[in-house]
Amino acid sequence: DLSRIVPFGQLEAVLAADLFNKTGRRRGSRFDCLIAATAIKAQAEVATVNQSDFKVFVQHGLKLAGAPLPTPPPASQATTGN
């Protein structure tokens, strides 16, 4: 079910802290750790265009959904700045 709300509790918090410590304690990754831990515990995939920040969690059980990159508009629709 893609529309379910996944709770964040003590188990997710402990896993998030563990992921933070195991992946280099990068300050900017705190919220990524929370998201990854929640998805791992829920056995859910994470769909994001920012896959590079989440790939580090794959070895810890995170599943990333395959997301195609946005397609640029055709050259005929590109803005010319005029």
mmCIF file of C-alpha atoms in Angstrom:
data_model
loop_
_atom_site.group_PDB
_atom_site.id
_atom_site.type_symbol
_atom_site.label_atom_id
_atom_site.label_comp_id
_atom_site.label_asym_id
_atom_site.label_seq_id
_atom_site.Cartn_x
_atom_site.Cartn_y
_atom_site.Cartn_z
ATOM 1 C CA ASP A 1 0.000 0.000 0.000
ATOM 2 C CA LEU A 2 1.690 3.194 -1.180
ATOM 3 C CA SER A 3 -0.472 5.497 0.887
ATOM 4 C CA ARG A 4 0.136 4.115 4.358
ATOM 5 C CA ILE A 5 1.656 6.200 7.119
ATOM 6 C CA VAL A 6 4.648 4.458 8.659
ATOM 7 C CA PRO A 7 5.200 5.169 12.357
ATOM 8 C CA PHE A 8 8.561 6.216 13.767
ATOM 9 C CA GLY A 9 9.251 4.783 17.196
ATOM 10 C CA GLN A 10 12.029 3.534 19.421
ATOM 11 C CA LEU A 11 13.084 0.687 17.113
ATOM 12 C CA GLU A 12 13.449 3.073 14.171
ATOM 13 C CA ALA A 13 15.324 5.596 16.333
ATOM 14 C CA VAL A 14 17.818 2.979 17.507
ATOM 15 C CA LEU A 15 18.375 1.792 13.941
ATOM 16 C CA ALA A 16 18.747 5.399 12.721
ATOM 17 C CA ALA A 17 21.452 6.013 15.335
ATOM 18 C CA ASP A 18 23.184 2.793 14.328
ATOM 19 C CA LEU A 19 23.060 3.789 10.643
ATOM 20 C CA PHE A 20 24.424 7.239 11.512
ATOM 21 C CA ASN A 21 27.371 5.686 13.326
ATOM 22 C CA LYS A 22 28.032 3.006 10.679
ATOM 23 C CA THR A 23 27.948 5.429 7.734
ATOM 24 C CA GLY A 24 30.473 7.995 8.871
ATOM 25 C CA ARG A 25 28.513 10.272 11.223
ATOM 26 C CA ARG A 26 27.990 12.875 8.489
ATOM 27 C CA ARG A 27 26.062 15.785 9.947
ATOM 28 C CA GLY A 28 24.011 16.237 6.791
ATOM 29 C CA SER A 29 22.886 12.596 6.843
ATOM 30 C CA ARG A 30 20.851 12.690 10.067
ATOM 31 C CA PHE A 31 17.467 12.961 8.364
ATOM 32 C CA ASP A 32 18.522 10.463 5.682
ATOM 33 C CA CYS A 33 19.263 8.007 8.517
ATOM 34 C CA LEU A 34 15.773 8.553 9.954
ATOM 35 C CA ILE A 35 14.177 7.946 6.553
ATOM 36 C CA ALA A 36 16.335 4.899 5.833
ATOM 37 C CA ALA A 37 15.681 3.340 9.251
ATOM 38 C CA THR A 38 11.937 3.812 8.903
ATOM 39 C CA ALA A 39 11.928 2.234 5.441
ATOM 40 C CA ILE A 40 14.114 -0.682 6.547
ATOM 41 C CA LYS A 41 11.883 -1.480 9.523
ATOM 42 C CA ALA A 42 8.743 -1.175 7.355
ATOM 43 C CA GLN A 43 10.354 -3.294 4.598
ATOM 44 C CA ALA A 44 9.507 -0.498 2.188
ATOM 45 C CA GLU A 45 11.375 0.934 -0.784
ATOM 46 C CA VAL A 46 12.552 4.532 -0.833
ATOM 47 C CA ALA A 47 11.828 6.415 -4.042
ATOM 48 C CA THR A 48 14.045 9.465 -4.415
ATOM 49 C CA VAL A 49 15.845 11.385 -7.128
ATOM 50 C CA ASN A 50 18.639 11.839 -4.578
ATOM 51 C CA GLN A 51 19.764 8.214 -4.655
ATOM 52 C CA SER A 52 23.424 9.076 -4.113
ATOM 53 C CA ASP A 53 22.734 10.044 -0.482
ATOM 54 C CA PHE A 54 20.824 6.835 0.193
ATOM 55 C CA LYS A 55 23.069 4.266 -1.550
ATOM 56 C CA VAL A 56 25.228 4.057 1.582
ATOM 57 C CA PHE A 57 22.281 2.464 3.422
ATOM 58 C CA VAL A 58 21.673 -0.318 0.876
ATOM 59 C CA GLN A 59 24.310 -2.532 2.488
ATOM 60 C CA HIS A 60 22.353 -2.166 5.749
ATOM 61 C CA GLY A 61 19.062 -3.360 4.251
ATOM 62 C CA LEU A 62 17.574 -0.331 2.506
ATOM 63 C CA LYS A 63 15.778 -0.975 -0.775
ATOM 64 C CA LEU A 64 15.872 1.861 -3.292
ATOM 65 C CA ALA A 65 13.112 2.065 -5.864
ATOM 66 C CA GLY A 66 14.338 2.504 -9.397
ATOM 67 C CA ALA A 67 13.540 6.086 -10.283
ATOM 68 C CA PRO A 68 14.120 7.346 -13.797
ATOM 69 C CA LEU A 69 15.949 10.637 -14.073
ATOM 70 C CA PRO A 70 13.907 13.622 -15.225
ATOM 71 C CA THR A 71 14.011 14.031 -18.988
ATOM 72 C CA PRO A 72 15.126 17.464 -20.226
ATOM 73 C CA PRO A 73 12.702 19.241 -22.586
ATOM 74 C CA PRO A 74 13.367 18.952 -26.330
ATOM 75 C CA ALA A 75 15.696 21.600 -27.744
ATOM 76 C CA SER A 76 12.768 23.219 -29.573
ATOM 77 C CA GLN A 77 11.139 23.987 -26.193
ATOM 78 C CA ALA A 78 14.264 25.274 -24.466
ATOM 79 C CA THR A 79 14.180 28.915 -23.434
ATOM 80 C CA THR A 80 16.403 31.271 -25.345
ATOM 81 C CA GLY A 81 16.551 34.041 -22.765
ATOM 82 C CA ASN A 82 14.926 36.602 -25.101
#
